[in-house]
Amino acid sequence: MSQAQNRPKVGLFATCLVDLFRPSVGFSSAKLIEEAGCDVHVPIAQTCCGQPAYNSGDTKDTRDLARQVIEQFEGFDYVVAPSGSCSAMLKKHYPDLFKGDPLWEERCRRFADKVFELVSFLADVRGMSQVKARLDKSVTYHDSCSGLRELGIAKQPRQLLATVEGLELKEMAGSDVCCGFGGTFCVKYPDISGKIVSKKTATIAESGADILLAGDMGCLMNMAGKLKREGSTIEVRHVAEVLAGMTDGRPIAGSGK
């Protein structure tokens, strides 16, 4: 068997926010997955993972979306998403949707076993210990709730960021504290969400870092919006862009220092 035939086939679940607002994260993810020795495939029929419907109690529509996602991705060796939130939905919550279903329970379990968040996949599954990237700036990293609490992602991004040439990591106080996004939470409770993100942006500024990084577009857009309204120059980027060395494009927010 040739070396090319031994490369695992990865289905890249791009996520709605990456597809619609930040495609560069998808391209950065594909580059990193290929550098980890895998072939990347992006099914064009992929849609939302169903998390907004799930969080709103719409179980029927969530199941319909889940079946479509499983059908699109179950043929790959791995399913990887540049989002702790969407990955947790696919890996942790999909199985609950089909408990007791004679047609889908086992099929969903096999699918869920293949699902990984991007940085966790690179470090934990593929054993990536360093990246080929350079960035002569300081960064601070926000731990998203789903990635940290549902998938145990904390050390992996920091270990890989430490290998980016020229980069300095400046930890913010309370990096594991919610940014106030929470999916539909920020819509249901905008006043509370606004107060939470105000505290978060204060700690980001206090870190003195040039760039804010995280692994979830929802969190990043929430914090970027607040930083922009405050007139901050702190750049906001997805961690995949830095790890892939693809930071030539405009940041989500901020002009840098």
Short mmCIF file of the C-alpha atoms (twelve columns), coordinates in Angstrom:
data_MODEL
# 
_entry.id   MODEL 
# 
loop_
_atom_site.group_PDB 
_atom_site.id 
_atom_site.type_symbol 
_atom_site.label_atom_id 
_atom_site.label_alt_id 
_atom_site.label_comp_id 
_atom_site.label_asym_id 
_atom_site.label_seq_id 
_atom_site.Cartn_x 
_atom_site.Cartn_y 
_atom_site.Cartn_z 
_atom_site.pdbx_PDB_model_num 
ATOM 1   C CA . MET A 1   0.000   0.000  0.000  1 
ATOM 2   C CA . SER A 2   1.428   3.430  -0.958 1 
ATOM 3   C CA . GLN A 3   2.081   6.203  1.567  1 
ATOM 4   C CA . ALA A 4   -0.764  8.225  0.053  1 
ATOM 5   C CA . GLN A 5   -3.182  5.344  0.584  1 
ATOM 6   C CA . ASN A 6   -2.229  5.216  4.276  1 
ATOM 7   C CA . ARG A 7   -3.244  8.819  4.894  1 
ATOM 8   C CA . PRO A 8   -6.422  9.008  7.003  1 
ATOM 9   C CA . LYS A 9   -9.397  10.661 5.315  1 
ATOM 10  C CA . VAL A 10  -10.717 13.593 7.363  1 
ATOM 11  C CA . GLY A 11  -14.115 15.167 6.810  1 
ATOM 12  C CA . LEU A 12  -13.798 18.869 7.683  1 
ATOM 13  C CA . PHE A 13  -16.981 20.097 9.350  1 
ATOM 14  C CA . ALA A 14  -16.472 23.780 8.571  1 
ATOM 15  C CA . THR A 15  -19.249 25.129 10.862 1 
ATOM 16  C CA . CYS A 16  -21.782 27.819 9.898  1 
ATOM 17  C CA . LEU A 17  -19.845 30.773 11.340 1 
ATOM 18  C CA . VAL A 18  -16.598 29.817 9.597  1 
ATOM 19  C CA . ASP A 19  -18.413 29.262 6.315  1 
ATOM 20  C CA . LEU A 20  -20.382 32.514 6.446  1 
ATOM 21  C CA . PHE A 21  -18.068 34.908 8.323  1 
ATOM 22  C CA . ARG A 22  -14.479 33.620 8.417  1 
ATOM 23  C CA . PRO A 23  -13.616 31.167 5.609  1 
ATOM 24  C CA . SER A 24  -9.902  31.727 6.312  1 
ATOM 25  C CA . VAL A 25  -10.347 29.555 9.411  1 
ATOM 26  C CA . GLY A 26  -11.505 26.708 7.195  1 
ATOM 27  C CA . PHE A 27  -8.491  27.068 4.891  1 
ATOM 28  C CA . SER A 28  -6.158  27.276 7.901  1 
ATOM 29  C CA . SER A 29  -7.747  24.139 9.362  1 
ATOM 30  C CA . ALA A 30  -7.343  22.240 6.094  1 
ATOM 31  C CA . LYS A 31  -3.651  23.229 5.930  1 
ATOM 32  C CA . LEU A 32  -3.014  22.033 9.482  1 
ATOM 33  C CA . ILE A 33  -4.847  18.734 8.971  1 
ATOM 34  C CA . GLU A 34  -2.834  18.065 5.808  1 
ATOM 35  C CA . GLU A 35  0.399   18.887 7.665  1 
ATOM 36  C CA . ALA A 36  -0.698  16.287 10.222 1 
ATOM 37  C CA . GLY A 37  -0.549  13.663 7.487  1 
ATOM 38  C CA . CYS A 38  -4.209  13.448 6.507  1 
ATOM 39  C CA . ASP A 39  -6.286  14.033 3.396  1 
ATOM 40  C CA . VAL A 40  -8.990  16.668 3.820  1 
ATOM 41  C CA . HIS A 41  -12.475 16.410 2.349  1 
ATOM 42  C CA . VAL A 42  -15.188 19.062 2.637  1 
ATOM 43  C CA . PRO A 43  -18.659 17.684 1.811  1 
ATOM 44  C CA . ILE A 44  -20.483 20.493 0.021  1 
ATOM 45  C CA . ALA A 45  -23.904 19.380 1.295  1 
ATOM 46  C CA . GLN A 46  -22.953 19.916 4.961  1 
ATOM 47  C CA . THR A 47  -25.233 22.185 6.966  1 
ATOM 48  C CA . CYS A 48  -25.673 23.378 10.548 1 
ATOM 49  C CA . CYS A 49  -24.970 20.838 13.317 1 
ATOM 50  C CA . GLY A 50  -28.330 21.722 14.860 1 
ATOM 51  C CA . GLN A 51  -27.031 23.283 18.058 1 
ATOM 52  C CA . PRO A 52  -29.265 26.411 17.969 1 
ATOM 53  C CA . ALA A 53  -32.355 24.222 17.566 1 
ATOM 54  C CA . TYR A 54  -31.109 21.828 20.281 1 
ATOM 55  C CA . ASN A 55  -30.499 24.662 22.742 1 
ATOM 56  C CA . SER A 56  -33.985 25.999 21.981 1 
ATOM 57  C CA . GLY A 57  -35.668 22.677 22.749 1 
ATOM 58  C CA . ASP A 58  -36.514 21.821 19.133 1 
ATOM 59  C CA . THR A 59  -35.551 18.160 19.287 1 
ATOM 60  C CA . LYS A 60  -37.353 17.100 16.101 1 
ATOM 61  C CA . ASP A 61  -35.506 19.533 13.826 1 
ATOM 62  C CA . THR A 62  -32.244 18.794 15.653 1 
ATOM 63  C CA . ARG A 63  -32.626 15.081 14.888 1 
ATOM 64  C CA . ASP A 64  -33.354 15.848 11.226 1 
ATOM 65  C CA . LEU A 65  -30.175 17.957 10.983 1 
ATOM 66  C CA . ALA A 66  -28.156 15.338 12.875 1 
ATOM 67  C CA . ARG A 67  -29.187 12.562 10.478 1 
ATOM 68  C CA . GLN A 68  -28.079 14.700 7.539  1 
ATOM 69  C CA . VAL A 69  -24.688 15.446 9.155  1 
ATOM 70  C CA . ILE A 70  -24.108 11.776 10.002 1 
ATOM 71  C CA . GLU A 71  -24.974 10.692 6.449  1 
ATOM 72  C CA . GLN A 72  -22.521 13.229 5.020  1 
ATOM 73  C CA . PHE A 73  -19.592 12.408 7.320  1 
ATOM 74  C CA . GLU A 74  -19.829 8.812  8.583  1 
ATOM 75  C CA . GLY A 75  -17.701 7.488  5.714  1 
ATOM 76  C CA . PHE A 76  -14.553 9.345  6.801  1 
ATOM 77  C CA . ASP A 77  -11.906 8.066  9.197  1 
ATOM 78  C CA . TYR A 78  -12.248 11.234 11.281 1 
ATOM 79  C CA . VAL A 79  -14.591 14.221 11.489 1 
ATOM 80  C CA . VAL A 80  -12.839 17.447 12.545 1 
ATOM 81  C CA . ALA A 81  -14.334 20.868 13.315 1 
ATOM 82  C CA . PRO A 82  -12.525 24.160 14.152 1 
ATOM 83  C CA . SER A 83  -14.958 24.693 17.015 1 
ATOM 84  C CA . GLY A 84  -15.237 23.193 20.478 1 
ATOM 85  C CA . SER A 85  -18.913 24.085 20.532 1 
ATOM 86  C CA . CYS A 86  -19.909 22.301 17.313 1 
ATOM 87  C CA . SER A 87  -17.562 19.398 18.049 1 
ATOM 88  C CA . ALA A 88  -19.174 18.882 21.445 1 
ATOM 89  C CA . MET A 89  -22.595 18.934 19.807 1 
ATOM 90  C CA . LEU A 90  -21.571 16.195 17.369 1 
ATOM 91  C CA . LYS A 91  -19.616 14.130 19.882 1 
ATOM 92  C CA . LYS A 92  -21.479 14.548 23.167 1 
ATOM 93  C CA . HIS A 93  -25.065 15.518 22.369 1 
ATOM 94  C CA . TYR A 94  -25.864 13.642 19.153 1 
ATOM 95  C CA . PRO A 95  -25.814 10.249 20.941 1 
ATOM 96  C CA . ASP A 96  -28.432 11.513 23.414 1 
ATOM 97  C CA . LEU A 97  -30.738 12.382 20.508 1 
ATOM 98  C CA . PHE A 98  -30.936 8.775  19.324 1 
ATOM 99  C CA . LYS A 99  -30.948 6.746  22.539 1 
ATOM 100 C CA . GLY A 100 -33.299 3.799  22.088 1 
ATOM 101 C CA . ASP A 101 -33.600 4.360  18.336 1 
ATOM 102 C CA . PRO A 102 -33.047 0.915  16.756 1 
ATOM 103 C CA . LEU A 103 -31.950 2.409  13.439 1 
ATOM 104 C CA . TRP A 104 -29.753 5.301  14.574 1 
ATOM 105 C CA . GLU A 105 -28.380 4.732  18.097 1 
ATOM 106 C CA . GLU A 106 -25.415 2.520  17.150 1 
ATOM 107 C CA . ARG A 107 -24.849 4.364  13.863 1 
ATOM 108 C CA . CYS A 108 -24.664 7.682  15.749 1 
ATOM 109 C CA . ARG A 109 -22.318 6.238  18.391 1 
ATOM 110 C CA . ARG A 110 -19.860 5.094  15.707 1 
ATOM 111 C CA . PHE A 111 -20.027 8.555  14.114 1 
ATOM 112 C CA . ALA A 112 -19.518 10.383 17.432 1 
ATOM 113 C CA . ASP A 113 -16.401 8.325  18.185 1 
ATOM 114 C CA . LYS A 114 -14.754 9.817  15.071 1 
ATOM 115 C CA . VAL A 115 -15.421 13.467 15.965 1 
ATOM 116 C CA . PHE A 116 -12.679 15.783 17.256 1 
ATOM 117 C CA . GLU A 117 -12.119 19.507 17.722 1 
ATOM 118 C CA . LEU A 118 -9.313  20.724 15.439 1 
ATOM 119 C CA . VAL A 119 -6.474  21.438 17.896 1 
ATOM 120 C CA . SER A 120 -7.309  18.384 19.996 1 
ATOM 121 C CA . PHE A 121 -7.199  16.270 16.834 1 
ATOM 122 C CA . LEU A 122 -3.791  17.662 15.852 1 
ATOM 123 C CA . ALA A 123 -2.216  17.199 19.294 1 
ATOM 124 C CA . ASP A 124 -4.015  14.224 20.846 1 
ATOM 125 C CA . VAL A 125 -4.847  12.088 17.803 1 
ATOM 126 C CA . ARG A 126 -2.097  12.902 15.313 1 
ATOM 127 C CA . GLY A 127 0.628   13.653 17.861 1 
ATOM 128 C CA . MET A 128 1.533   17.031 16.393 1 
ATOM 129 C CA . SER A 129 4.017   18.679 18.782 1 
ATOM 130 C CA . GLN A 130 5.060   21.732 16.771 1 
ATOM 131 C CA . VAL A 131 3.884   23.888 13.893 1 
ATOM 132 C CA . LYS A 132 5.653   25.655 11.042 1 
ATOM 133 C CA . ALA A 133 4.634   29.240 11.738 1 
ATOM 134 C CA . ARG A 134 6.075   32.572 12.801 1 
ATOM 135 C CA . LEU A 135 4.360   35.542 14.428 1 
ATOM 136 C CA . ASP A 136 6.320   38.328 16.102 1 
ATOM 137 C CA . LYS A 137 3.520   39.406 18.427 1 
ATOM 138 C CA . SER A 138 2.108   38.603 21.855 1 
ATOM 139 C CA . VAL A 139 -1.171  36.708 22.194 1 
ATOM 140 C CA . THR A 140 -3.622  35.806 24.933 1 
ATOM 141 C CA . TYR A 141 -5.866  32.737 24.702 1 
ATOM 142 C CA . HIS A 142 -9.531  32.450 25.741 1 
ATOM 143 C CA . ASP A 143 -10.775 28.966 26.672 1 
ATOM 144 C CA . SER A 144 -14.259 28.510 25.247 1 
ATOM 145 C CA . CYS A 145 -16.754 26.834 27.586 1 
ATOM 146 C CA . SER A 146 -17.637 23.883 25.332 1 
ATOM 147 C CA . GLY A 147 -14.050 23.162 24.341 1 
ATOM 148 C CA . LEU A 148 -12.794 23.344 27.913 1 
ATOM 149 C CA . ARG A 149 -15.646 21.849 29.900 1 
ATOM 150 C CA . GLU A 150 -17.071 19.279 27.485 1 
ATOM 151 C CA . LEU A 151 -13.914 18.256 25.595 1 
ATOM 152 C CA . GLY A 152 -11.058 19.015 28.006 1 
ATOM 153 C CA . ILE A 153 -9.209  21.360 25.645 1 
ATOM 154 C CA . ALA A 154 -6.788  23.699 27.429 1 
ATOM 155 C CA . LYS A 155 -3.176  22.575 27.215 1 
ATOM 156 C CA . GLN A 156 -3.259  21.545 23.527 1 
ATOM 157 C CA . PRO A 157 -3.558  25.031 21.973 1 
ATOM 158 C CA . ARG A 158 -0.991  26.462 24.401 1 
ATOM 159 C CA . GLN A 159 1.512   23.689 23.647 1 
ATOM 160 C CA . LEU A 160 1.263   24.311 19.905 1 
ATOM 161 C CA . LEU A 161 1.293   28.100 20.273 1 
ATOM 162 C CA . ALA A 162 4.538   27.764 22.240 1 
ATOM 163 C CA . THR A 163 6.184   26.401 19.069 1 
ATOM 164 C CA . VAL A 164 5.210   29.409 16.893 1 
ATOM 165 C CA . GLU A 165 8.469   31.239 16.290 1 
ATOM 166 C CA . GLY A 166 8.508   34.773 17.708 1 
ATOM 167 C CA . LEU A 167 5.182   34.402 19.568 1 
ATOM 168 C CA . GLU A 168 4.797   35.333 23.222 1 
ATOM 169 C CA . LEU A 169 1.826   33.995 25.213 1 
ATOM 170 C CA . LYS A 170 0.490   36.401 27.838 1 
ATOM 171 C CA . GLU A 171 -2.179  34.659 29.905 1 
ATOM 172 C CA . MET A 172 -5.188  36.768 30.872 1 
ATOM 173 C CA . ALA A 173 -6.755  36.451 34.310 1 
ATOM 174 C CA . GLY A 174 -9.712  34.082 34.181 1 
ATOM 175 C CA . SER A 175 -9.003  32.720 30.718 1 
ATOM 176 C CA . ASP A 176 -11.455 29.906 31.525 1 
ATOM 177 C CA . VAL A 177 -14.311 32.282 32.397 1 
ATOM 178 C CA . CYS A 178 -17.226 32.497 29.932 1 
ATOM 179 C CA . CYS A 179 -17.233 35.431 27.497 1 
ATOM 180 C CA . GLY A 180 -21.024 35.776 27.729 1 
ATOM 181 C CA . PHE A 181 -21.828 34.403 24.266 1 
ATOM 182 C CA . GLY A 182 -23.304 31.006 25.083 1 
ATOM 183 C CA . GLY A 183 -25.103 30.555 21.760 1 
ATOM 184 C CA . THR A 184 -28.736 31.493 22.313 1 
ATOM 185 C CA . PHE A 185 -27.856 32.746 25.829 1 
ATOM 186 C CA . CYS A 186 -26.697 36.109 24.468 1 
ATOM 187 C CA . VAL A 187 -30.038 36.469 22.666 1 
ATOM 188 C CA . LYS A 188 -32.204 35.400 25.607 1 
ATOM 189 C CA . TYR A 189 -30.268 37.392 28.227 1 
ATOM 190 C CA . PRO A 190 -28.542 40.290 26.427 1 
ATOM 191 C CA . ASP A 191 -28.069 42.439 29.549 1 
ATOM 192 C CA . ILE A 192 -26.318 39.651 31.478 1 
ATOM 193 C CA . SER A 193 -24.316 38.677 28.407 1 
ATOM 194 C CA . GLY A 194 -23.206 42.283 27.953 1 
ATOM 195 C CA . LYS A 195 -21.950 42.535 31.528 1 
ATOM 196 C CA . ILE A 196 -20.037 39.261 31.235 1 
ATOM 197 C CA . VAL A 197 -18.279 40.256 28.027 1 
ATOM 198 C CA . SER A 198 -17.410 43.669 29.522 1 
ATOM 199 C CA . LYS A 199 -15.522 41.914 32.318 1 
ATOM 200 C CA . LYS A 200 -13.876 39.626 29.774 1 
ATOM 201 C CA . THR A 201 -12.608 42.443 27.548 1 
ATOM 202 C CA . ALA A 202 -11.195 44.190 30.622 1 
ATOM 203 C CA . THR A 203 -9.062  41.135 31.448 1 
ATOM 204 C CA . ILE A 204 -8.039  40.832 27.789 1 
ATOM 205 C CA . ALA A 205 -6.798  44.436 27.824 1 
ATOM 206 C CA . GLU A 206 -5.022  43.924 31.151 1 
ATOM 207 C CA . SER A 207 -3.038  41.027 29.677 1 
ATOM 208 C CA . GLY A 208 -1.193  43.504 27.457 1 
ATOM 209 C CA . ALA A 209 -1.333  41.106 24.517 1 
ATOM 210 C CA . ASP A 210 -1.430  42.279 20.906 1 
ATOM 211 C CA . ILE A 211 -3.847  39.534 19.794 1 
ATOM 212 C CA . LEU A 212 -6.771  37.663 21.335 1 
ATOM 213 C CA . LEU A 213 -7.079  34.025 20.225 1 
ATOM 214 C CA . ALA A 214 -9.708  31.340 20.781 1 
ATOM 215 C CA . GLY A 215 -10.989 28.223 19.081 1 
ATOM 216 C CA . ASP A 216 -14.646 29.149 18.630 1 
ATOM 217 C CA . MET A 217 -15.974 31.749 16.201 1 
ATOM 218 C CA . GLY A 218 -19.023 32.466 18.375 1 
ATOM 219 C CA . CYS A 219 -16.850 33.509 21.318 1 
ATOM 220 C CA . LEU A 220 -14.450 35.407 19.050 1 
ATOM 221 C CA . MET A 221 -17.196 37.413 17.324 1 
ATOM 222 C CA . ASN A 222 -18.774 38.252 20.682 1 
ATOM 223 C CA . MET A 223 -15.502 39.496 22.185 1 
ATOM 224 C CA . ALA A 224 -14.439 41.171 18.924 1 
ATOM 225 C CA . GLY A 225 -17.688 43.136 18.807 1 
ATOM 226 C CA . LYS A 226 -17.207 44.407 22.349 1 
ATOM 227 C CA . LEU A 227 -13.541 45.274 21.797 1 
ATOM 228 C CA . LYS A 228 -14.448 47.165 18.633 1 
ATOM 229 C CA . ARG A 229 -17.175 49.170 20.418 1 
ATOM 230 C CA . GLU A 230 -14.622 50.049 23.104 1 
ATOM 231 C CA . GLY A 231 -12.214 51.330 20.449 1 
ATOM 232 C CA . SER A 232 -9.602  48.699 21.222 1 
ATOM 233 C CA . THR A 233 -6.771  48.022 18.785 1 
ATOM 234 C CA . ILE A 234 -6.312  44.428 19.998 1 
ATOM 235 C CA . GLU A 235 -6.524  42.031 17.070 1 
ATOM 236 C CA . VAL A 236 -8.893  39.079 17.281 1 
ATOM 237 C CA . ARG A 237 -8.163  35.842 15.436 1 
ATOM 238 C CA . HIS A 238 -9.009  32.142 15.451 1 
ATOM 239 C CA . VAL A 239 -6.127  30.075 16.829 1 
ATOM 240 C CA . ALA A 240 -6.032  27.997 13.618 1 
ATOM 241 C CA . GLU A 241 -4.940  31.044 11.602 1 
ATOM 242 C CA . VAL A 242 -1.895  31.570 13.823 1 
ATOM 243 C CA . LEU A 243 -0.947  27.876 14.015 1 
ATOM 244 C CA . ALA A 244 -1.195  27.605 10.218 1 
ATOM 245 C CA . GLY A 245 0.877   30.768 9.704  1 
ATOM 246 C CA . MET A 246 -2.003  32.333 7.768  1 
ATOM 247 C CA . THR A 247 -2.291  35.767 9.371  1 
ATOM 248 C CA . ASP A 248 -1.882  37.931 6.272  1 
ATOM 249 C CA . GLY A 249 -5.613  38.667 6.051  1 
ATOM 250 C CA . ARG A 250 -7.515  41.200 8.130  1 
ATOM 251 C CA . PRO A 251 -8.282  40.162 11.719 1 
ATOM 252 C CA . ILE A 252 -11.854 39.683 12.950 1 
ATOM 253 C CA . ALA A 253 -11.413 42.954 14.828 1 
ATOM 254 C CA . GLY A 254 -8.654  45.343 15.800 1 
ATOM 255 C CA . SER A 255 -5.846  46.910 13.866 1 
ATOM 256 C CA . GLY A 256 -2.968  45.758 16.067 1 
ATOM 257 C CA . LYS A 257 -0.451  47.898 17.854 1 
# 
